[in-house]
CSV table of C-alpha atoms in Angstrom, one decimal:
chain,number,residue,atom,x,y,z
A,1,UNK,CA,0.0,0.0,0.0
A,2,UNK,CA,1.3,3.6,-0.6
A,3,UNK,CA,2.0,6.1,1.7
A,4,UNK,CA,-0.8,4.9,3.9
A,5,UNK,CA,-0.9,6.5,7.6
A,6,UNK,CA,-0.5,3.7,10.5
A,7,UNK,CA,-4.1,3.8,11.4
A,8,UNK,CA,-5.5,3.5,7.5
A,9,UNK,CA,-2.8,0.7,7.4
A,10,UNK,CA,-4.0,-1.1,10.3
A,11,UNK,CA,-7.6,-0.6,9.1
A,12,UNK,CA,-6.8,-1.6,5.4
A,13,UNK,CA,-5.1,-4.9,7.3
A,14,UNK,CA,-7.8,-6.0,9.5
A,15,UNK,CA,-10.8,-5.2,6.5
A,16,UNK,CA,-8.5,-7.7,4.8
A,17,UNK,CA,-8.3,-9.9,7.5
A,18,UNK,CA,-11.5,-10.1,8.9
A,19,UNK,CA,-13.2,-10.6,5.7
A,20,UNK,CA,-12.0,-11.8,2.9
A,21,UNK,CA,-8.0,-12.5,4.8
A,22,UNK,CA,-6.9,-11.8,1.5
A,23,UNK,CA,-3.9,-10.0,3.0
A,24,UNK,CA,-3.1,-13.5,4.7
A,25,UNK,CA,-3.5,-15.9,1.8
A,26,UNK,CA,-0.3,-17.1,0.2
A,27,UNK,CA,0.6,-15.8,-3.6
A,28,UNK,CA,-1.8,-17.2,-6.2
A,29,UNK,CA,0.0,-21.3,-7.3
A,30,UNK,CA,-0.4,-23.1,-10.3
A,31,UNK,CA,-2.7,-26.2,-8.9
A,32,UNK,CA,-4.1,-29.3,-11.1
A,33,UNK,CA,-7.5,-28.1,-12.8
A,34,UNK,CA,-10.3,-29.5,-10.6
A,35,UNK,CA,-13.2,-31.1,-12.1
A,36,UNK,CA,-15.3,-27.9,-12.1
A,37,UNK,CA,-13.3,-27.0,-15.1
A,38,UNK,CA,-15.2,-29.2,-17.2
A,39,UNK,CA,-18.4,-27.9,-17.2
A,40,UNK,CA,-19.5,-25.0,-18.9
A,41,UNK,CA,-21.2,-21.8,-17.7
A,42,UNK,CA,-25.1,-22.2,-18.7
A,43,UNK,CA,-27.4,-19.7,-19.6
A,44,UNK,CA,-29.6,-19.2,-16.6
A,45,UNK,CA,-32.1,-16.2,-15.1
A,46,UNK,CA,-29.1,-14.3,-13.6
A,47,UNK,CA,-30.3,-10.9,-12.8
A,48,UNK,CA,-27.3,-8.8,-11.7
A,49,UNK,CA,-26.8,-5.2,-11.0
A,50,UNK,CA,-24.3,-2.5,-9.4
A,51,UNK,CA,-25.3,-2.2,-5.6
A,52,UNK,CA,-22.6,0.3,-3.8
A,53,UNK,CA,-18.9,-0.5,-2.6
A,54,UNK,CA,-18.2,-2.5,0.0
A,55,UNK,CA,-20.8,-5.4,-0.1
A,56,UNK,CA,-20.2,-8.3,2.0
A,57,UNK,CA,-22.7,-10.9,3.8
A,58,UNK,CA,-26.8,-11.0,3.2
A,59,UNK,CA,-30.0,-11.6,5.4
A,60,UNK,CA,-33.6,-12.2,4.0
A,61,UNK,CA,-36.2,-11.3,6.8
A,62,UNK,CA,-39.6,-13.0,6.2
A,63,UNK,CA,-41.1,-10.8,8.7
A,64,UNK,CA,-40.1,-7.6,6.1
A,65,UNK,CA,-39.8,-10.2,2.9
A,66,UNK,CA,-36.8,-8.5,2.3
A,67,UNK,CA,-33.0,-9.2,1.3
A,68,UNK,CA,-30.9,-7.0,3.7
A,69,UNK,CA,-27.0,-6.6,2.1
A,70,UNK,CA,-24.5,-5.3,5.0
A,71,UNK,CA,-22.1,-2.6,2.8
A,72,UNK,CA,-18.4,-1.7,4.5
A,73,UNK,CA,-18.4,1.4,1.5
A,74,UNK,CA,-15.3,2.2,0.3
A,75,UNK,CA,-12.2,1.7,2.8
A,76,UNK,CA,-10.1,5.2,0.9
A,77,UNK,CA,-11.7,8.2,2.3
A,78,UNK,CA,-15.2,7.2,2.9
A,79,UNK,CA,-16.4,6.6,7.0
A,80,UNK,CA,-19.0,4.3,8.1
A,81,UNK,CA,-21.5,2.0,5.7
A,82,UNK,CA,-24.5,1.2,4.5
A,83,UNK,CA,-27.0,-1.4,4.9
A,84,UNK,CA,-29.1,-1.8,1.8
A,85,UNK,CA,-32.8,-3.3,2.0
A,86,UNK,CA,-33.9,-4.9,-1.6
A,87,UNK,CA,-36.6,-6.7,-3.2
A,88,UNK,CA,-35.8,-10.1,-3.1
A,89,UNK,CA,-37.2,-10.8,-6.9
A,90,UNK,CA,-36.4,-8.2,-8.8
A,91,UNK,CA,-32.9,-6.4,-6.4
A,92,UNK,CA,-34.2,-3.0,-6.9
A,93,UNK,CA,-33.7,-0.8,-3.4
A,94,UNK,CA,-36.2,-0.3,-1.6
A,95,UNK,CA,-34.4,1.3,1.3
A,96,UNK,CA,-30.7,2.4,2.8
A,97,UNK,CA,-29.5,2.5,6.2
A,98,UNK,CA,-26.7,5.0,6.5
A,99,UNK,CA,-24.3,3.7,9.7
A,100,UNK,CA,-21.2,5.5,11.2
A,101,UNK,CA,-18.9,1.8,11.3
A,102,UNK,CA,-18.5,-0.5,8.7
A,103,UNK,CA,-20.9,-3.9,7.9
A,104,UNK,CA,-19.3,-7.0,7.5
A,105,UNK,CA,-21.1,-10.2,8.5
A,106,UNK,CA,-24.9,-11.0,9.1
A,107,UNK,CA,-27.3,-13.4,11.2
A,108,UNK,CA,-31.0,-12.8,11.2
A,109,UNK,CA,-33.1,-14.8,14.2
A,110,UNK,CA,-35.6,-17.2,13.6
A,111,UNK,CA,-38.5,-14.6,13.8
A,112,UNK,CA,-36.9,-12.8,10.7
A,113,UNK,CA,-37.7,-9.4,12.6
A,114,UNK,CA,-34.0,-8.5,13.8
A,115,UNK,CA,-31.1,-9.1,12.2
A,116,UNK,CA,-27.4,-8.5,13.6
A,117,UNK,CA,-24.5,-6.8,11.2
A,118,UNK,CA,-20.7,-7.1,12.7
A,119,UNK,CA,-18.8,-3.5,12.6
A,120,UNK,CA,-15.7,-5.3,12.0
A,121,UNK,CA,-13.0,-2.6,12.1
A,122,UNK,CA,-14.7,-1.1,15.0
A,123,UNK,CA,-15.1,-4.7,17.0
A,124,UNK,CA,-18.4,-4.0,17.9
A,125,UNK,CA,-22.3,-5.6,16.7
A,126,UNK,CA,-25.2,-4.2,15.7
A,127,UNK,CA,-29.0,-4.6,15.9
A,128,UNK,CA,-31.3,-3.8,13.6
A,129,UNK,CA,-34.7,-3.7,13.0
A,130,UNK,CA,-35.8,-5.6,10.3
A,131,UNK,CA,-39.0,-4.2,8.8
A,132,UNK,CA,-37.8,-0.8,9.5
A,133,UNK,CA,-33.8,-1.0,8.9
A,134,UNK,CA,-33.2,1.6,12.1
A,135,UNK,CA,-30.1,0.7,14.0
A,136,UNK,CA,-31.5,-0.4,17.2
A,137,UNK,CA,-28.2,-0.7,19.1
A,138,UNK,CA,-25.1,-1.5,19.3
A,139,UNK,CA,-22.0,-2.9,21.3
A,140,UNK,CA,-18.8,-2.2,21.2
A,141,UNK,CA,-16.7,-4.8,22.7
A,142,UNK,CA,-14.0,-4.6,25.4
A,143,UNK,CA,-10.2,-5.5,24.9
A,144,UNK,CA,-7.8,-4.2,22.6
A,145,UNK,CA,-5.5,-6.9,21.5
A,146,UNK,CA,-2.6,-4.9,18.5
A,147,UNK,CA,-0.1,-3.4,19.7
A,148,UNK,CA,-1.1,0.4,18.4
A,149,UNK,CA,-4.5,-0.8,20.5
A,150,UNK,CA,-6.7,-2.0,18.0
A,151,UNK,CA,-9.9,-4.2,18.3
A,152,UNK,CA,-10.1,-7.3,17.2
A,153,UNK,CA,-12.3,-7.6,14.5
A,154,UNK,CA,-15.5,-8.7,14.7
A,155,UNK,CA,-16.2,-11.1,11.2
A,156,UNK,CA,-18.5,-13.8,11.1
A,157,UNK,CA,-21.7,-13.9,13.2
A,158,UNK,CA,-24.1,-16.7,14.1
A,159,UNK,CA,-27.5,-16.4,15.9
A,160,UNK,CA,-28.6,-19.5,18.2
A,161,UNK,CA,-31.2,-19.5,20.5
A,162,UNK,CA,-30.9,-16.4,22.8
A,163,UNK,CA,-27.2,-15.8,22.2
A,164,UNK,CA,-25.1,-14.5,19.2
A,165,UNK,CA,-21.4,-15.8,18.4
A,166,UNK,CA,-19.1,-13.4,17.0
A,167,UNK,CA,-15.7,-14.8,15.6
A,168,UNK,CA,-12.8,-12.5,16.6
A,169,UNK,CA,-10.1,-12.3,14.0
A,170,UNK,CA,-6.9,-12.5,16.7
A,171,UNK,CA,-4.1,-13.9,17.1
A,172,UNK,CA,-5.0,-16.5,19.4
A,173,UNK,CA,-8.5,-15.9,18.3
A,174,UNK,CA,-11.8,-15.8,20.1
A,175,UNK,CA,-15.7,-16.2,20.3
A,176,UNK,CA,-17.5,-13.3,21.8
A,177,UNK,CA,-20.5,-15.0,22.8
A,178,UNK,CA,-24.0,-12.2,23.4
A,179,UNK,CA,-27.3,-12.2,25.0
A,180,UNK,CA,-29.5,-11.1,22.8
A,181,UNK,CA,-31.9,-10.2,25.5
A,182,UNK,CA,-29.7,-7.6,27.2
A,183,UNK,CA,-27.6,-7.3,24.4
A,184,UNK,CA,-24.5,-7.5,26.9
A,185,UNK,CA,-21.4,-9.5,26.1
A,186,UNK,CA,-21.6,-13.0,27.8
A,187,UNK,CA,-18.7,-14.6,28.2
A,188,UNK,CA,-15.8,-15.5,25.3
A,189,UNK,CA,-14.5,-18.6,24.5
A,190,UNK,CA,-11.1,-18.1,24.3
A,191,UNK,CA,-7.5,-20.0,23.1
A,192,UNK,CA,-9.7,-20.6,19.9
A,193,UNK,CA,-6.4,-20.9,17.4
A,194,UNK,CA,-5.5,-17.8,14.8
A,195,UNK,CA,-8.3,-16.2,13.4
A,196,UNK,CA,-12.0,-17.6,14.3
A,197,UNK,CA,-13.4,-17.4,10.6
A,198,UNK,CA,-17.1,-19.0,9.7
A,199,UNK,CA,-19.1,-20.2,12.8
A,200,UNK,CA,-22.2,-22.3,12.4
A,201,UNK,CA,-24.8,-24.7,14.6
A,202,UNK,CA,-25.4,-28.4,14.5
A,203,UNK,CA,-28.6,-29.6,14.8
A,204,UNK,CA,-27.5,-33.3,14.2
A,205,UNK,CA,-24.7,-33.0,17.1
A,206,UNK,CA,-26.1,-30.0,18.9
A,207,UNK,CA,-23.0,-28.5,19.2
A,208,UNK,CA,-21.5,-25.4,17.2
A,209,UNK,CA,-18.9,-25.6,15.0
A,210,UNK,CA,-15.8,-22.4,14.6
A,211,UNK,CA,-13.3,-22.7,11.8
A,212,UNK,CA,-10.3,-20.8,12.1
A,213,UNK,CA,-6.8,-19.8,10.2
A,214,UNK,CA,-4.8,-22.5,12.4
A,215,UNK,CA,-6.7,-25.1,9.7
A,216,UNK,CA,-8.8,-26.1,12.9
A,217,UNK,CA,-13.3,-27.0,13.7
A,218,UNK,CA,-13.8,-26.3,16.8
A,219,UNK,CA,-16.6,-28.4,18.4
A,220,UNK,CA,-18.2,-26.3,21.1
A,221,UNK,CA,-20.4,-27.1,23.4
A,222,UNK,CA,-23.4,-23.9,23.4
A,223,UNK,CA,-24.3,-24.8,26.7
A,224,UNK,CA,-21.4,-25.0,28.8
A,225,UNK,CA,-19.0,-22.7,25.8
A,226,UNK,CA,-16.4,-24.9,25.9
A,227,UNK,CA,-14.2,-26.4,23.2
A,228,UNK,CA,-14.7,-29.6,23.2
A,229,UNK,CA,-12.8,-31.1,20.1
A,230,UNK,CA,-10.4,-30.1,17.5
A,231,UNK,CA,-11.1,-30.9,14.3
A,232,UNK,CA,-7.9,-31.6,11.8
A,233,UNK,CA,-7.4,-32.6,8.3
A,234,UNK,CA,-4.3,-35.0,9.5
A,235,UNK,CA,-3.3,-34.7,6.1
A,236,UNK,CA,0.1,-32.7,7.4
A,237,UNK,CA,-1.1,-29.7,5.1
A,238,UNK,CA,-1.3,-26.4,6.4
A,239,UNK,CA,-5.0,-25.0,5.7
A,240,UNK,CA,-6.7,-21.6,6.6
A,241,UNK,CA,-10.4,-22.3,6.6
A,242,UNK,CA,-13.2,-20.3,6.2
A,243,UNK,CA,-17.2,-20.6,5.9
A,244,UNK,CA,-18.9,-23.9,6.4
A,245,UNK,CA,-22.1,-25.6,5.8
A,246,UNK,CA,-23.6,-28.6,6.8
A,247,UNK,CA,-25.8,-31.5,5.9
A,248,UNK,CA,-27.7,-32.7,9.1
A,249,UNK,CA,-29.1,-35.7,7.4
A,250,UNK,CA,-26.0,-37.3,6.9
A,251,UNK,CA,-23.6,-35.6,9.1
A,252,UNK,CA,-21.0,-34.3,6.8
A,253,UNK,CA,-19.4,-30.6,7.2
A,254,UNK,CA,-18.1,-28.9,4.0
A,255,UNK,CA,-15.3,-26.1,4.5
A,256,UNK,CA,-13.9,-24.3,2.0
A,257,UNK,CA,-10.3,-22.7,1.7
A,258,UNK,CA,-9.5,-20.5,-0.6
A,259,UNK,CA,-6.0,-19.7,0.6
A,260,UNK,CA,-3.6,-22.3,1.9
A,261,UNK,CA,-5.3,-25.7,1.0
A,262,UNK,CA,-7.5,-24.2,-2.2
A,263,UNK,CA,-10.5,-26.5,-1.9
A,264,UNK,CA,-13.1,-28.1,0.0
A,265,UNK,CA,-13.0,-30.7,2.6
A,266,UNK,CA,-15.5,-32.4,4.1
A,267,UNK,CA,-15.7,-33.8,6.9
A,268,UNK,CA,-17.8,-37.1,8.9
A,269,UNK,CA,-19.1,-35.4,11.9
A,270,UNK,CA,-19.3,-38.6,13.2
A,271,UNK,CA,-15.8,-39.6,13.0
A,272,UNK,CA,-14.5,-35.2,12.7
A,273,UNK,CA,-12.4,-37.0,9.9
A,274,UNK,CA,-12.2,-35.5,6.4
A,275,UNK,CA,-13.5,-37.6,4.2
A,276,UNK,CA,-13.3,-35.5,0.7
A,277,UNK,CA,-11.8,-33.2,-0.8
A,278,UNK,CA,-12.9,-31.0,-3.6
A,279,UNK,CA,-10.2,-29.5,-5.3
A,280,UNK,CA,-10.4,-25.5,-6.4
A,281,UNK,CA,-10.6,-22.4,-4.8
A,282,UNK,CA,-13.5,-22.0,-2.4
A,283,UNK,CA,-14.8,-18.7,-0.8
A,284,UNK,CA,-18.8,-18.8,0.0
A,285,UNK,CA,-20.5,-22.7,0.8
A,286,UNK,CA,-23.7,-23.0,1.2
A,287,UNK,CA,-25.8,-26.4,1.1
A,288,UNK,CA,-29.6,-27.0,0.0
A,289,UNK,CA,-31.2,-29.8,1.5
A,290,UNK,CA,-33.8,-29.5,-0.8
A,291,UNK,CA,-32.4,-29.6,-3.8
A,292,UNK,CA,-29.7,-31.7,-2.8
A,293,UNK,CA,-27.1,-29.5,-3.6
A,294,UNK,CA,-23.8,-27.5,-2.7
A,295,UNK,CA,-23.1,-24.2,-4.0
A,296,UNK,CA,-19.2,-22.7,-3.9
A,297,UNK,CA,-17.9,-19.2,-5.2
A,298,UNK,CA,-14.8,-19.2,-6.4
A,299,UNK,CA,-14.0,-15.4,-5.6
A,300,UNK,CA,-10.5,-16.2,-7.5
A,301,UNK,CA,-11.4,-18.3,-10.6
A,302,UNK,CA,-14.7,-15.3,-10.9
A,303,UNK,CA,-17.4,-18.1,-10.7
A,304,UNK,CA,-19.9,-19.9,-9.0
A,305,UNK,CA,-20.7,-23.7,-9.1
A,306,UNK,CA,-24.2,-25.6,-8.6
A,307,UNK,CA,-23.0,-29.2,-7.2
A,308,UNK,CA,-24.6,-32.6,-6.5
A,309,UNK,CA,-24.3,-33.0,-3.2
A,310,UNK,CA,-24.0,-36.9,-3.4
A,311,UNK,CA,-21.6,-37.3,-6.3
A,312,UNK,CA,-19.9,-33.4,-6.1
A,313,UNK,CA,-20.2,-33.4,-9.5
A,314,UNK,CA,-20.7,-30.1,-10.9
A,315,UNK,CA,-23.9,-29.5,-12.4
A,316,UNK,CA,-24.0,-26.0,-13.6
A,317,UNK,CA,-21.4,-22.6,-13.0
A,318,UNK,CA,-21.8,-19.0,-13.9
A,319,UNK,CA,-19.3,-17.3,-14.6
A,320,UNK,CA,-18.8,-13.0,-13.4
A,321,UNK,CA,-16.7,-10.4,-14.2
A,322,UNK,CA,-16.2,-9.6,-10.6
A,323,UNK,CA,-14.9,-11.9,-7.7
A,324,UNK,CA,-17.8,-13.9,-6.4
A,325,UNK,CA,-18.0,-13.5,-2.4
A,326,UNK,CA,-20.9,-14.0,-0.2
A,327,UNK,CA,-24.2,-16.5,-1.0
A,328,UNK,CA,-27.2,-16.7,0.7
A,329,UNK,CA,-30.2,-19.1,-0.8
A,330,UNK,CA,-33.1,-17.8,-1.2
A,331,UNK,CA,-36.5,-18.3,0.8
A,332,UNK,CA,-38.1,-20.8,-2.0
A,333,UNK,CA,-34.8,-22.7,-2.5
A,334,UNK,CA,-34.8,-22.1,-5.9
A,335,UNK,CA,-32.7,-18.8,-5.7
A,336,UNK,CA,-29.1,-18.1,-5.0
A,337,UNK,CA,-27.7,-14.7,-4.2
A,338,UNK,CA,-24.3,-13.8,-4.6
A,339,UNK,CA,-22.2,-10.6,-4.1
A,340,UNK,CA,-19.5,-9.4,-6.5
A,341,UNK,CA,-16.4,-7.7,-5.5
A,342,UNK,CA,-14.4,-5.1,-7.3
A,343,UNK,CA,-10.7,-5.9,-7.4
A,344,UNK,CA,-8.7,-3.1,-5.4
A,345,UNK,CA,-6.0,-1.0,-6.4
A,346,UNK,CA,-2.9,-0.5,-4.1
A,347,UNK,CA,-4.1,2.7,-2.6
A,348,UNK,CA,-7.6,0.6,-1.6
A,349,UNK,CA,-9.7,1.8,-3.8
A,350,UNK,CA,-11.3,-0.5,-5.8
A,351,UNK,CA,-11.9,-0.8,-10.0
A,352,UNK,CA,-15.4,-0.1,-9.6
A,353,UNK,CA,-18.7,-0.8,-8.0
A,354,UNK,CA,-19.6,-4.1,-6.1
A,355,UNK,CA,-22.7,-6.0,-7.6
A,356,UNK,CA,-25.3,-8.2,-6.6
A,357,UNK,CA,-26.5,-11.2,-8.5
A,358,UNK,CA,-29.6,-13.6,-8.1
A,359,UNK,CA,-29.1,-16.8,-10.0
A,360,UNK,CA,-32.9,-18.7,-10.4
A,361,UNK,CA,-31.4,-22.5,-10.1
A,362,UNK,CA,-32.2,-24.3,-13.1
């Protein structure tokens, strides 16, 4: 970066880290073609237009029937975000919530009437109102953990029950865990390996499962908050994982990478043994248990694949001129949402707009 000040630095850094950990991925390597590269993008009902810089993670609300899209803006020169309200069928706006931190990551509760943004940069959550998009509040939490006293960030964000998780990207990482009755912070789970990345629950295992840059699931118990297993591939690679998804039905956790190991592995909840791996880049993962089916963005290959989720063969990809990022699946599970990132320069601006695509699965 040029000429950057220590604090536009720091905040270029942990934007990088917390999100897309970019800055920590290893230079771009040569890797054996994975299957995906033999099927061809189809022509599909991909409606896609420029939303505003700085898109990241999505919420539908089925109390508002709305698609909420959590905006960082620009990180040169621009303060605060946005959060954007849509139409879920056709992506035109149909309202903007101007905030005063940045919006990273998003969980919605089971009402659909609240949703939760992380301010990543800022280490602190929000609450929203859903029908309404008002901030409702917000928490900033305690600690500093850099040495010129920086938070650490606040990325991924799960709701369960009466409590939010929020991964802390640190180094050793954490979980903030929330009450989303008093809207206090909890209690953290700490000694949770570098970086605490995608965070989901298990209703097969009841337990909640944290990836993190150390190539680590942690199993956690919600009840207790304890770490209960570590989750390795064994292969002897090093990995840096990222978001997760899971098939209850037949236990079996997909986690992408898209920096160290570039590719997928699943693995037997049963056993917490991987027992395949899909080779590729791998950003978003999300799975649809009614369709049977796994969808990946590959933010550096610029597409997005539809796969069996039996035989991981690849039944469809579209193809964008911008990095594929976040996915969220649509209410009738016959929709796919994707953001689109811009590329950025060296100064952090970026070469254009972010975008927003919905994909109607064939």
């Amino acid at each position: 970066m040029k000429s950057l000040s220590p604090r536009k630095a720091a905040v270029a850094m942990a934007a990088a880290a917390a999100i897309s950990l970019t800055a920590c991925q290893a230079p771009a390597k040569k890797v054996d073609a994975p299957a995906a590269e033999a099927s061809k993008p189809v022509d599909s009902a991909v409606t896609q237009r420029a939303l505003g810089d700085g898109l990241y993670e999505m919420a539908y609300s089925p109390a508002a029937k709305a698609l909420f899209v959590a905006s960082a803006q620009a990180f040169k020169d621009v303060n605060g975000g946005m959060i954007y309200r849509l139409d879920p069928a056709t992506l035109t706006t149909q309202g903007e919530t101007h905030t005063d931190m940045k919006n990273f990551g998003t969980a919605i509760d089971e009402a659909g009437e609240v949703f939760y943004t992380t301010n990543s940069l800022d280490g602190a959550i929000s609450r929203v109102d859903a029908k309404s998009g008002k901030l409702l509040q917000r928490l900033v939490f305690p600690g500093k953990i850099s040495k010129e006293g920086y938070p650490a960030g606040a990325r991924e964000v799960l709701w369960h029950g009466n409590e939010l998780y929020v991964g802390r990207v640190a180094e050793p990482g954490y979980i903030s865990v929330v009450d989303t009755k008093t809207f206090t912070l909890k209690t953290e789970i700490k000694n949770a390996g570098k970086w605490v990345t995608g965070i989901i629950y298990s209703p097969l295992t009841d337990r909640i499962y944290a990836a993190n840059g150390s190539g680590e699931i942690l199993v956690i118990n919600p009840r207790s908050h304890k770490i209960e297993k570590r989750w390795t591939p064994g292969d002897g690679k090093a990995y840096l994982f990222l978001n997760m998804a899971e098939d209850p039905e037949t236990g079996r956790l997909f986690v992408t990478d898209d920096s160290k190991g570039k590719a997928t592995l699943i693995f037997d909840e049963r056993t917490g043994k991987v027992i395949k791996r899909i080779e590729g880049d791998a950003m978003g993962i999300k799975f649809n248990a009614k369709r049977n089916e796994l969808y990946i963005s590959q933010r550096e290959s610029k597409r997005v694949l539809q796969l069996d989720a039996t035989t991981y063969a690849v039944k469809n990809s579209w193809s964008f001129e911008k990095n594929p990022n976040s996915l969220l699946i649509g209410p009738d599970n016959n929709t796919l949402f994707v953001t689109l990132k811009a590329e950025f320069n060296k100064d952090s601006s970026t070469k254009g707009t972010d975008e927003i695509a919905r994909i109607v699965l064939p």
